Amino acid sequence: MKVALITLLIVLSSVIAAEKHEATQPIEAQEGGKAPLQYRTNPPTNLENDTLTCKRLDGNFSDLNSYIYSRRLGQEHPQPPMEQYRNRTRLVLEDLRKGIVTLEIFPVHSSDSGRYKCFIRKQNITFNFTIVVTSKKKTASAGIKTNPDAEPTKHPNMMGIPIAVFAVLVLVLVLVVIFRWNVIKPWLSNIVRRRRDKEESSEKETLKTQEAERDEQALQWSSQKRGAGGRQRIPSVGTGGGSDDR
């Protein structure tokens, strides 16, 4: 009876002396992401060769079948982890040497939501965590009210946007060309008409000049012809008179 009482007192004293730390806020993790469980010793103590165990507290798990991670004397997993956590937990050794326990669960499943407990034997420290896993669909639709009876939204084809922009630019370019052509066409027609009138006027002046030159040549030729005929008749008259005198 005395031995049992002493043993009970020792157990109670060890339980009372043990430090317990509850996480102040739940750890939120997105499904498929990473959930870090972290605790810092004060003062910082090298925990590389210490015994560390982390268990799942909620759910229908027995005490021996609730391990998610264990470490003893530098050896990982002396206690086999639960099947659903196998190859999904990682302890950061660099942090462990600095007195920081950082246990990562990756990738996170929706079934990982719940309560966890980790225990450092030599330091006699127990710290608890709560993980809340949010699904990707809920994260994407957070704050958006949807109507279940409404038809699903059809997203436009992204390739159609550049095509539509190109079509609008081509249409604007065509309209600009048409507008400018309607403005420029009368001006061009006026220039062509003036040039044609100038050419016709020049041709008329050339023709008048040529006609005047022909008329002048004809007049000169006629004058020369009349002058030549008069000179031929005068000697003829003088000779005849001389012969008549003789």
PDB file of C-alpha atoms in Angstrom:
ATOM      1  CA  MET A   1       0.000   0.000   0.000  1.00  0.00           C
ATOM      2  CA  LYS A   2       2.827   2.393   0.903  1.00  0.00           C
ATOM      3  CA  VAL A   3       4.696   1.498  -2.319  1.00  0.00           C
ATOM      4  CA  ALA A   4       1.587   2.129  -4.404  1.00  0.00           C
ATOM      5  CA  LEU A   5       1.067   5.491  -2.683  1.00  0.00           C
ATOM      6  CA  ILE A   6       4.670   6.524  -3.302  1.00  0.00           C
ATOM      7  CA  THR A   7       4.391   5.489  -6.962  1.00  0.00           C
ATOM      8  CA  LEU A   8       1.176   7.476  -7.331  1.00  0.00           C
ATOM      9  CA  LEU A   9       2.818  10.527  -5.793  1.00  0.00           C
ATOM     10  CA  ILE A  10       5.784  10.230  -8.168  1.00  0.00           C
ATOM     11  CA  VAL A  11       3.479   9.982 -11.176  1.00  0.00           C
ATOM     12  CA  LEU A  12       1.411  12.948 -10.013  1.00  0.00           C
ATOM     13  CA  SER A  13       4.506  15.025  -9.356  1.00  0.00           C
ATOM     14  CA  SER A  14       5.910  14.229 -12.793  1.00  0.00           C
ATOM     15  CA  VAL A  15       2.606  15.137 -14.398  1.00  0.00           C
ATOM     16  CA  ILE A  16       2.391  18.388 -12.454  1.00  0.00           C
ATOM     17  CA  ALA A  17       6.042  19.230 -13.159  1.00  0.00           C
ATOM     18  CA  ALA A  18       5.653  18.594 -16.888  1.00  0.00           C
ATOM     19  CA  GLU A  19       5.344  21.748 -18.991  1.00  0.00           C
ATOM     20  CA  LYS A  20       2.338  21.930 -21.263  1.00  0.00           C
ATOM     21  CA  HIS A  21       1.989  24.451 -24.013  1.00  0.00           C
ATOM     22  CA  GLU A  22      -1.163  24.886 -26.039  1.00  0.00           C
ATOM     23  CA  ALA A  23      -0.990  26.572 -29.422  1.00  0.00           C
ATOM     24  CA  THR A  24      -2.756  29.912 -29.175  1.00  0.00           C
ATOM     25  CA  GLN A  25      -4.131  29.839 -32.718  1.00  0.00           C
ATOM     26  CA  PRO A  26      -4.960  26.920 -34.985  1.00  0.00           C
ATOM     27  CA  ILE A  27      -2.569  26.286 -37.846  1.00  0.00           C
ATOM     28  CA  GLU A  28      -4.346  26.867 -41.153  1.00  0.00           C
ATOM     29  CA  ALA A  29      -3.121  24.892 -44.138  1.00  0.00           C
ATOM     30  CA  GLN A  30      -4.439  24.557 -47.676  1.00  0.00           C
ATOM     31  CA  GLU A  31      -5.154  21.111 -49.020  1.00  0.00           C
ATOM     32  CA  GLY A  32      -2.117  19.936 -50.968  1.00  0.00           C
ATOM     33  CA  GLY A  33       0.119  22.455 -49.190  1.00  0.00           C
ATOM     34  CA  LYS A  34       2.337  22.231 -46.100  1.00  0.00           C
ATOM     35  CA  ALA A  35       1.446  22.383 -42.384  1.00  0.00           C
ATOM     36  CA  PRO A  36       4.402  23.237 -40.068  1.00  0.00           C
ATOM     37  CA  LEU A  37       4.206  22.318 -36.370  1.00  0.00           C
ATOM     38  CA  GLN A  38       6.820  24.395 -34.535  1.00  0.00           C
ATOM     39  CA  TYR A  39       7.962  24.925 -30.943  1.00  0.00           C
ATOM     40  CA  ARG A  40      10.998  26.813 -29.537  1.00  0.00           C
ATOM     41  CA  THR A  41      12.738  25.889 -26.297  1.00  0.00           C
ATOM     42  CA  ASN A  42      13.763  28.650 -23.913  1.00  0.00           C
ATOM     43  CA  PRO A  43      16.682  28.809 -23.505  1.00  0.00           C
ATOM     44  CA  PRO A  44      17.613  27.228 -26.869  1.00  0.00           C
ATOM     45  CA  THR A  45      18.801  23.653 -26.325  1.00  0.00           C
ATOM     46  CA  ASN A  46      20.248  21.194 -28.816  1.00  0.00           C
ATOM     47  CA  LEU A  47      17.553  18.523 -29.244  1.00  0.00           C
ATOM     48  CA  GLU A  48      19.338  16.447 -31.871  1.00  0.00           C
ATOM     49  CA  ASN A  49      19.844  13.436 -29.589  1.00  0.00           C
ATOM     50  CA  ASP A  50      16.673  13.885 -27.554  1.00  0.00           C
ATOM     51  CA  THR A  51      13.546  11.741 -27.704  1.00  0.00           C
ATOM     52  CA  LEU A  52      10.656  13.359 -29.542  1.00  0.00           C
ATOM     53  CA  THR A  53       7.187  11.933 -30.201  1.00  0.00           C
ATOM     54  CA  CYS A  54       4.212  13.501 -31.989  1.00  0.00           C
ATOM     55  CA  LYS A  55       0.759  11.946 -31.898  1.00  0.00           C
ATOM     56  CA  ARG A  56      -2.735  12.513 -33.169  1.00  0.00           C
ATOM     57  CA  LEU A  57      -5.099  13.190 -30.254  1.00  0.00           C
ATOM     58  CA  ASP A  58      -8.541  13.042 -31.837  1.00  0.00           C
ATOM     59  CA  GLY A  59     -10.137  10.268 -33.860  1.00  0.00           C
ATOM     60  CA  ASN A  60     -10.463   6.574 -33.238  1.00  0.00           C
ATOM     61  CA  PHE A  61      -6.754   5.880 -32.723  1.00  0.00           C
ATOM     62  CA  SER A  62      -5.232   3.776 -30.009  1.00  0.00           C
ATOM     63  CA  ASP A  63      -2.311   5.152 -28.012  1.00  0.00           C
ATOM     64  CA  LEU A  64       0.153   2.868 -29.788  1.00  0.00           C
ATOM     65  CA  ASN A  65      -1.341   3.551 -33.189  1.00  0.00           C
ATOM     66  CA  SER A  66      -1.521   7.359 -33.025  1.00  0.00           C
ATOM     67  CA  TYR A  67       2.088   8.282 -33.847  1.00  0.00           C
ATOM     68  CA  ILE A  68       2.701  10.610 -36.763  1.00  0.00           C
ATOM     69  CA  TYR A  69       6.429  11.017 -36.008  1.00  0.00           C
ATOM     70  CA  SER A  70       8.985   9.746 -33.461  1.00  0.00           C
ATOM     71  CA  ARG A  71      12.721  10.231 -32.890  1.00  0.00           C
ATOM     72  CA  ARG A  72      15.075   8.648 -30.369  1.00  0.00           C
ATOM     73  CA  LEU A  73      18.851   9.115 -30.026  1.00  0.00           C
ATOM     74  CA  GLY A  74      19.154  10.509 -33.537  1.00  0.00           C
ATOM     75  CA  GLN A  75      17.121   7.656 -35.063  1.00  0.00           C
ATOM     76  CA  GLU A  76      13.856   8.460 -36.832  1.00  0.00           C
ATOM     77  CA  HIS A  77      10.655   6.427 -36.475  1.00  0.00           C
ATOM     78  CA  PRO A  78      11.499   3.997 -33.686  1.00  0.00           C
ATOM     79  CA  GLN A  79       7.720   3.849 -33.366  1.00  0.00           C
ATOM     80  CA  PRO A  80       6.100   3.176 -36.770  1.00  0.00           C
ATOM     81  CA  PRO A  81       3.879   6.092 -37.808  1.00  0.00           C
ATOM     82  CA  MET A  82       0.239   5.781 -38.770  1.00  0.00           C
ATOM     83  CA  GLU A  83      -0.330   4.609 -42.322  1.00  0.00           C
ATOM     84  CA  GLN A  84      -1.925   7.876 -43.422  1.00  0.00           C
ATOM     85  CA  TYR A  85       1.148   9.862 -42.238  1.00  0.00           C
ATOM     86  CA  ARG A  86       3.802   7.555 -43.623  1.00  0.00           C
ATOM     87  CA  ASN A  87       6.286   9.437 -45.849  1.00  0.00           C
ATOM     88  CA  ARG A  88       4.394  12.705 -45.204  1.00  0.00           C
ATOM     89  CA  THR A  89       6.238  14.042 -42.138  1.00  0.00           C
ATOM     90  CA  ARG A  90       9.648  15.718 -42.035  1.00  0.00           C
ATOM     91  CA  LEU A  91      11.639  17.072 -39.098  1.00  0.00           C
ATOM     92  CA  VAL A  92      13.954  19.999 -39.898  1.00  0.00           C
ATOM     93  CA  LEU A  93      17.290  18.924 -38.381  1.00  0.00           C
ATOM     94  CA  GLU A  94      18.878  22.382 -38.751  1.00  0.00           C
ATOM     95  CA  ASP A  95      16.193  23.830 -36.474  1.00  0.00           C
ATOM     96  CA  LEU A  96      16.492  20.901 -34.036  1.00  0.00           C
ATOM     97  CA  ARG A  97      20.124  21.815 -33.267  1.00  0.00           C
ATOM     98  CA  LYS A  98      18.954  25.352 -32.405  1.00  0.00           C
ATOM     99  CA  GLY A  99      16.323  24.137 -29.928  1.00  0.00           C
ATOM    100  CA  ILE A 100      13.467  24.503 -32.433  1.00  0.00           C
ATOM    101  CA  VAL A 101      11.107  21.639 -33.187  1.00  0.00           C
ATOM    102  CA  THR A 102       9.770  22.078 -36.731  1.00  0.00           C
ATOM    103  CA  LEU A 103       7.690  19.155 -37.959  1.00  0.00           C
ATOM    104  CA  GLU A 104       6.208  19.540 -41.449  1.00  0.00           C
ATOM    105  CA  ILE A 105       3.264  17.578 -42.810  1.00  0.00           C
ATOM    106  CA  PHE A 106       3.294  17.548 -46.612  1.00  0.00           C
ATOM    107  CA  PRO A 107       1.174  17.273 -48.659  1.00  0.00           C
ATOM    108  CA  VAL A 108      -1.741  18.144 -46.412  1.00  0.00           C
ATOM    109  CA  HIS A 109      -4.985  16.141 -46.704  1.00  0.00           C
ATOM    110  CA  SER A 110      -8.416  17.224 -45.562  1.00  0.00           C
ATOM    111  CA  SER A 111      -8.344  14.364 -43.045  1.00  0.00           C
ATOM    112  CA  ASP A 112      -5.349  16.030 -41.305  1.00  0.00           C
ATOM    113  CA  SER A 113      -7.646  18.554 -39.625  1.00  0.00           C
ATOM    114  CA  GLY A 114      -7.522  17.854 -35.874  1.00  0.00           C
ATOM    115  CA  ARG A 115      -5.496  18.032 -32.653  1.00  0.00           C
ATOM    116  CA  TYR A 116      -1.859  16.940 -32.202  1.00  0.00           C
ATOM    117  CA  LYS A 117       0.504  16.552 -29.276  1.00  0.00           C
ATOM    118  CA  CYS A 118       4.324  16.521 -29.266  1.00  0.00           C
ATOM    119  CA  PHE A 119       6.512  15.544 -26.300  1.00  0.00           C
ATOM    120  CA  ILE A 120      10.238  16.162 -25.625  1.00  0.00           C
ATOM    121  CA  ARG A 121      11.335  13.662 -22.981  1.00  0.00           C
ATOM    122  CA  LYS A 122      14.548  15.194 -21.551  1.00  0.00           C
ATOM    123  CA  GLN A 123      13.054  18.657 -21.429  1.00  0.00           C
ATOM    124  CA  ASN A 124       9.783  17.217 -20.095  1.00  0.00           C
ATOM    125  CA  ILE A 125       7.882  19.526 -22.437  1.00  0.00           C
ATOM    126  CA  THR A 126       4.519  18.823 -24.025  1.00  0.00           C
ATOM    127  CA  PHE A 127       3.015  21.144 -26.655  1.00  0.00           C
ATOM    128  CA  ASN A 128      -0.261  20.758 -28.504  1.00  0.00           C
ATOM    129  CA  PHE A 129      -1.401  21.957 -31.942  1.00  0.00           C
ATOM    130  CA  THR A 130      -4.626  22.198 -33.871  1.00  0.00           C
ATOM    131  CA  ILE A 131      -4.585  22.009 -37.684  1.00  0.00           C
ATOM    132  CA  VAL A 132      -7.418  23.333 -39.830  1.00  0.00           C
ATOM    133  CA  VAL A 133      -7.237  22.257 -43.490  1.00  0.00           C
ATOM    134  CA  THR A 134      -9.094  24.317 -46.108  1.00  0.00           C
ATOM    135  CA  SER A 135      -9.876  22.874 -49.508  1.00  0.00           C
ATOM    136  CA  LYS A 136      -8.749  24.604 -52.712  1.00  0.00           C
ATOM    137  CA  LYS A 137     -12.352  25.005 -53.914  1.00  0.00           C
ATOM    138  CA  LYS A 138     -13.386  26.784 -50.726  1.00  0.00           C
ATOM    139  CA  THR A 139     -10.332  29.012 -50.863  1.00  0.00           C
ATOM    140  CA  ALA A 140     -11.018  29.985 -54.470  1.00  0.00           C
ATOM    141  CA  SER A 141     -14.710  30.688 -53.808  1.00  0.00           C
ATOM    142  CA  ALA A 142     -14.304  32.380 -50.416  1.00  0.00           C
ATOM    143  CA  GLY A 143     -16.510  35.438 -50.122  1.00  0.00           C
ATOM    144  CA  ILE A 144     -18.371  34.686 -53.388  1.00  0.00           C
ATOM    145  CA  LYS A 145     -22.056  33.820 -53.172  1.00  0.00           C
ATOM    146  CA  THR A 146     -23.187  31.354 -55.772  1.00  0.00           C
ATOM    147  CA  ASN A 147     -26.635  30.331 -56.939  1.00  0.00           C
ATOM    148  CA  PRO A 148     -26.854  26.530 -57.199  1.00  0.00           C
ATOM    149  CA  ASP A 149     -29.714  26.798 -59.720  1.00  0.00           C
ATOM    150  CA  ALA A 150     -27.860  29.173 -61.989  1.00  0.00           C
ATOM    151  CA  GLU A 151     -26.114  27.925 -65.065  1.00  0.00           C
ATOM    152  CA  PRO A 152     -22.325  27.664 -64.865  1.00  0.00           C
ATOM    153  CA  THR A 153     -20.491  30.733 -66.008  1.00  0.00           C
ATOM    154  CA  LYS A 154     -18.970  30.373 -69.429  1.00  0.00           C
ATOM    155  CA  HIS A 155     -15.530  31.882 -69.570  1.00  0.00           C
ATOM    156  CA  PRO A 156     -14.697  33.568 -72.860  1.00  0.00           C
ATOM    157  CA  ASN A 157     -12.021  32.138 -75.040  1.00  0.00           C
ATOM    158  CA  MET A 158      -8.871  34.121 -74.393  1.00  0.00           C
ATOM    159  CA  MET A 159      -7.790  33.682 -78.010  1.00  0.00           C
ATOM    160  CA  GLY A 160     -10.894  35.561 -79.156  1.00  0.00           C
ATOM    161  CA  ILE A 161      -9.811  38.790 -77.450  1.00  0.00           C
ATOM    162  CA  PRO A 162      -6.704  39.439 -79.613  1.00  0.00           C
ATOM    163  CA  ILE A 163      -8.675  38.484 -82.737  1.00  0.00           C
ATOM    164  CA  ALA A 164     -11.450  40.927 -81.842  1.00  0.00           C
ATOM    165  CA  VAL A 165      -8.933  43.698 -81.130  1.00  0.00           C
ATOM    166  CA  PHE A 166      -7.190  43.045 -84.460  1.00  0.00           C
ATOM    167  CA  ALA A 167     -10.536  43.129 -86.305  1.00  0.00           C
ATOM    168  CA  VAL A 168     -11.450  46.460 -84.672  1.00  0.00           C
ATOM    169  CA  LEU A 169      -8.061  47.943 -85.606  1.00  0.00           C
ATOM    170  CA  VAL A 170      -8.473  46.807 -89.216  1.00  0.00           C
ATOM    171  CA  LEU A 171     -11.966  48.313 -89.342  1.00  0.00           C
ATOM    172  CA  VAL A 172     -10.732  51.616 -87.929  1.00  0.00           C
ATOM    173  CA  LEU A 173      -7.868  51.650 -90.436  1.00  0.00           C
ATOM    174  CA  VAL A 174     -10.283  51.024 -93.331  1.00  0.00           C
ATOM    175  CA  LEU A 175     -12.586  53.821 -92.150  1.00  0.00           C
ATOM    176  CA  VAL A 176      -9.647  56.202 -91.844  1.00  0.00           C
ATOM    177  CA  VAL A 177      -8.474  55.317 -95.360  1.00  0.00           C
ATOM    178  CA  ILE A 178     -11.993  55.805 -96.780  1.00  0.00           C
ATOM    179  CA  PHE A 179     -12.407  59.128 -94.996  1.00  0.00           C
ATOM    180  CA  ARG A 180      -9.046  60.398 -96.136  1.00  0.00           C
ATOM    181  CA  TRP A 181      -9.657  59.181 -99.669  1.00  0.00           C
ATOM    182  CA  ASN A 182     -12.960  61.085 -99.791  1.00  0.00           C
ATOM    183  CA  VAL A 183     -11.102  64.185 -98.648  1.00  0.00           C
ATOM    184  CA  ILE A 184      -8.082  63.720-100.880  1.00  0.00           C
ATOM    185  CA  LYS A 185      -9.950  62.553-104.007  1.00  0.00           C
ATOM    186  CA  PRO A 186     -11.484  65.984-104.881  1.00  0.00           C
ATOM    187  CA  TRP A 187      -8.144  67.634-104.275  1.00  0.00           C
ATOM    188  CA  LEU A 188      -6.400  65.137-106.548  1.00  0.00           C
ATOM    189  CA  SER A 189      -9.135  65.533-109.178  1.00  0.00           C
ATOM    190  CA  ASN A 190      -8.720  69.313-109.067  1.00  0.00           C
ATOM    191  CA  ILE A 191      -4.954  68.991-109.497  1.00  0.00           C
ATOM    192  CA  VAL A 192      -5.401  66.584-112.428  1.00  0.00           C
ATOM    193  CA  ARG A 193      -7.965  68.874-114.051  1.00  0.00           C
ATOM    194  CA  ARG A 194      -5.722  71.913-113.672  1.00  0.00           C
ATOM    195  CA  ARG A 195      -2.805  70.016-115.113  1.00  0.00           C
ATOM    196  CA  ARG A 196      -4.910  68.830-118.022  1.00  0.00           C
ATOM    197  CA  ASP A 197      -6.230  72.368-118.677  1.00  0.00           C
ATOM    198  CA  LYS A 198      -2.694  73.691-118.512  1.00  0.00           C
ATOM    199  CA  GLU A 199      -1.511  71.080-120.980  1.00  0.00           C
ATOM    200  CA  GLU A 200      -4.417  71.821-123.324  1.00  0.00           C
ATOM    201  CA  SER A 201      -3.736  75.563-123.065  1.00  0.00           C
ATOM    202  CA  SER A 202      -0.071  74.931-123.786  1.00  0.00           C
ATOM    203  CA  GLU A 203      -0.983  72.813-126.807  1.00  0.00           C
ATOM    204  CA  LYS A 204      -3.297  75.563-128.076  1.00  0.00           C
ATOM    205  CA  GLU A 205      -0.585  78.183-127.661  1.00  0.00           C
ATOM    206  CA  THR A 206       1.841  75.885-129.466  1.00  0.00           C
ATOM    207  CA  LEU A 207      -0.626  75.398-132.317  1.00  0.00           C
ATOM    208  CA  LYS A 208      -1.258  79.152-132.565  1.00  0.00           C
ATOM    209  CA  THR A 209       2.451  79.807-132.612  1.00  0.00           C
ATOM    210  CA  GLN A 210       2.993  77.194-135.297  1.00  0.00           C
ATOM    211  CA  GLU A 211       0.120  78.620-137.399  1.00  0.00           C
ATOM    212  CA  ALA A 212       1.509  82.130-136.993  1.00  0.00           C
ATOM    213  CA  GLU A 213       4.948  80.923-138.027  1.00  0.00           C
ATOM    214  CA  ARG A 214       3.472  79.150-141.084  1.00  0.00           C
ATOM    215  CA  ASP A 215       1.501  82.251-142.019  1.00  0.00           C
ATOM    216  CA  GLU A 216       4.571  84.408-141.659  1.00  0.00           C
ATOM    217  CA  GLN A 217       6.638  81.976-143.740  1.00  0.00           C
ATOM    218  CA  ALA A 218       3.948  81.884-146.386  1.00  0.00           C
ATOM    219  CA  LEU A 219       3.801  85.678-146.426  1.00  0.00           C
ATOM    220  CA  GLN A 220       7.551  85.922-146.718  1.00  0.00           C
ATOM    221  CA  TRP A 221       7.584  83.337-149.489  1.00  0.00           C
ATOM    222  CA  SER A 222       4.836  85.195-151.332  1.00  0.00           C
ATOM    223  CA  SER A 223       6.695  88.501-150.975  1.00  0.00           C
ATOM    224  CA  GLN A 224       9.909  86.950-152.208  1.00  0.00           C
ATOM    225  CA  LYS A 225       8.103  85.439-155.178  1.00  0.00           C
ATOM    226  CA  ARG A 226       6.502  88.712-156.168  1.00  0.00           C
ATOM    227  CA  GLY A 227       9.835  90.525-155.838  1.00  0.00           C
ATOM    228  CA  ALA A 228      11.591  87.982-158.045  1.00  0.00           C
ATOM    229  CA  GLY A 229       8.911  88.261-160.759  1.00  0.00           C
ATOM    230  CA  GLY A 230       9.209  92.088-160.952  1.00  0.00           C
ATOM    231  CA  ARG A 231      12.960  91.984-161.360  1.00  0.00           C
ATOM    232  CA  GLN A 232      12.678  89.613-164.343  1.00  0.00           C
ATOM    233  CA  ARG A 233      10.157  91.843-166.212  1.00  0.00           C
ATOM    234  CA  ILE A 234      12.152  95.093-165.979  1.00  0.00           C
ATOM    235  CA  PRO A 235      15.211  93.970-168.086  1.00  0.00           C
ATOM    236  CA  SER A 236      12.881  92.485-170.625  1.00  0.00           C
ATOM    237  CA  VAL A 237      11.214  95.886-171.223  1.00  0.00           C
ATOM    238  CA  GLY A 238      14.534  97.768-171.386  1.00  0.00           C
ATOM    239  CA  THR A 239      15.993  95.381-173.977  1.00  0.00           C
ATOM    240  CA  GLY A 240      12.991  95.596-176.163  1.00  0.00           C
ATOM    241  CA  GLY A 241      13.132  99.392-176.142  1.00  0.00           C
ATOM    242  CA  GLY A 242      16.773  99.383-177.036  1.00  0.00           C
ATOM    243  CA  SER A 243      16.197  97.102-179.951  1.00  0.00           C
ATOM    244  CA  ASP A 244      13.288  99.230-181.008  1.00  0.00           C
ATOM    245  CA  ASP A 245      15.501 102.369-180.971  1.00  0.00           C
ATOM    246  CA  ARG A 246      18.036 100.670-183.112  1.00  0.00           C
TER     247      ARG A 246
END
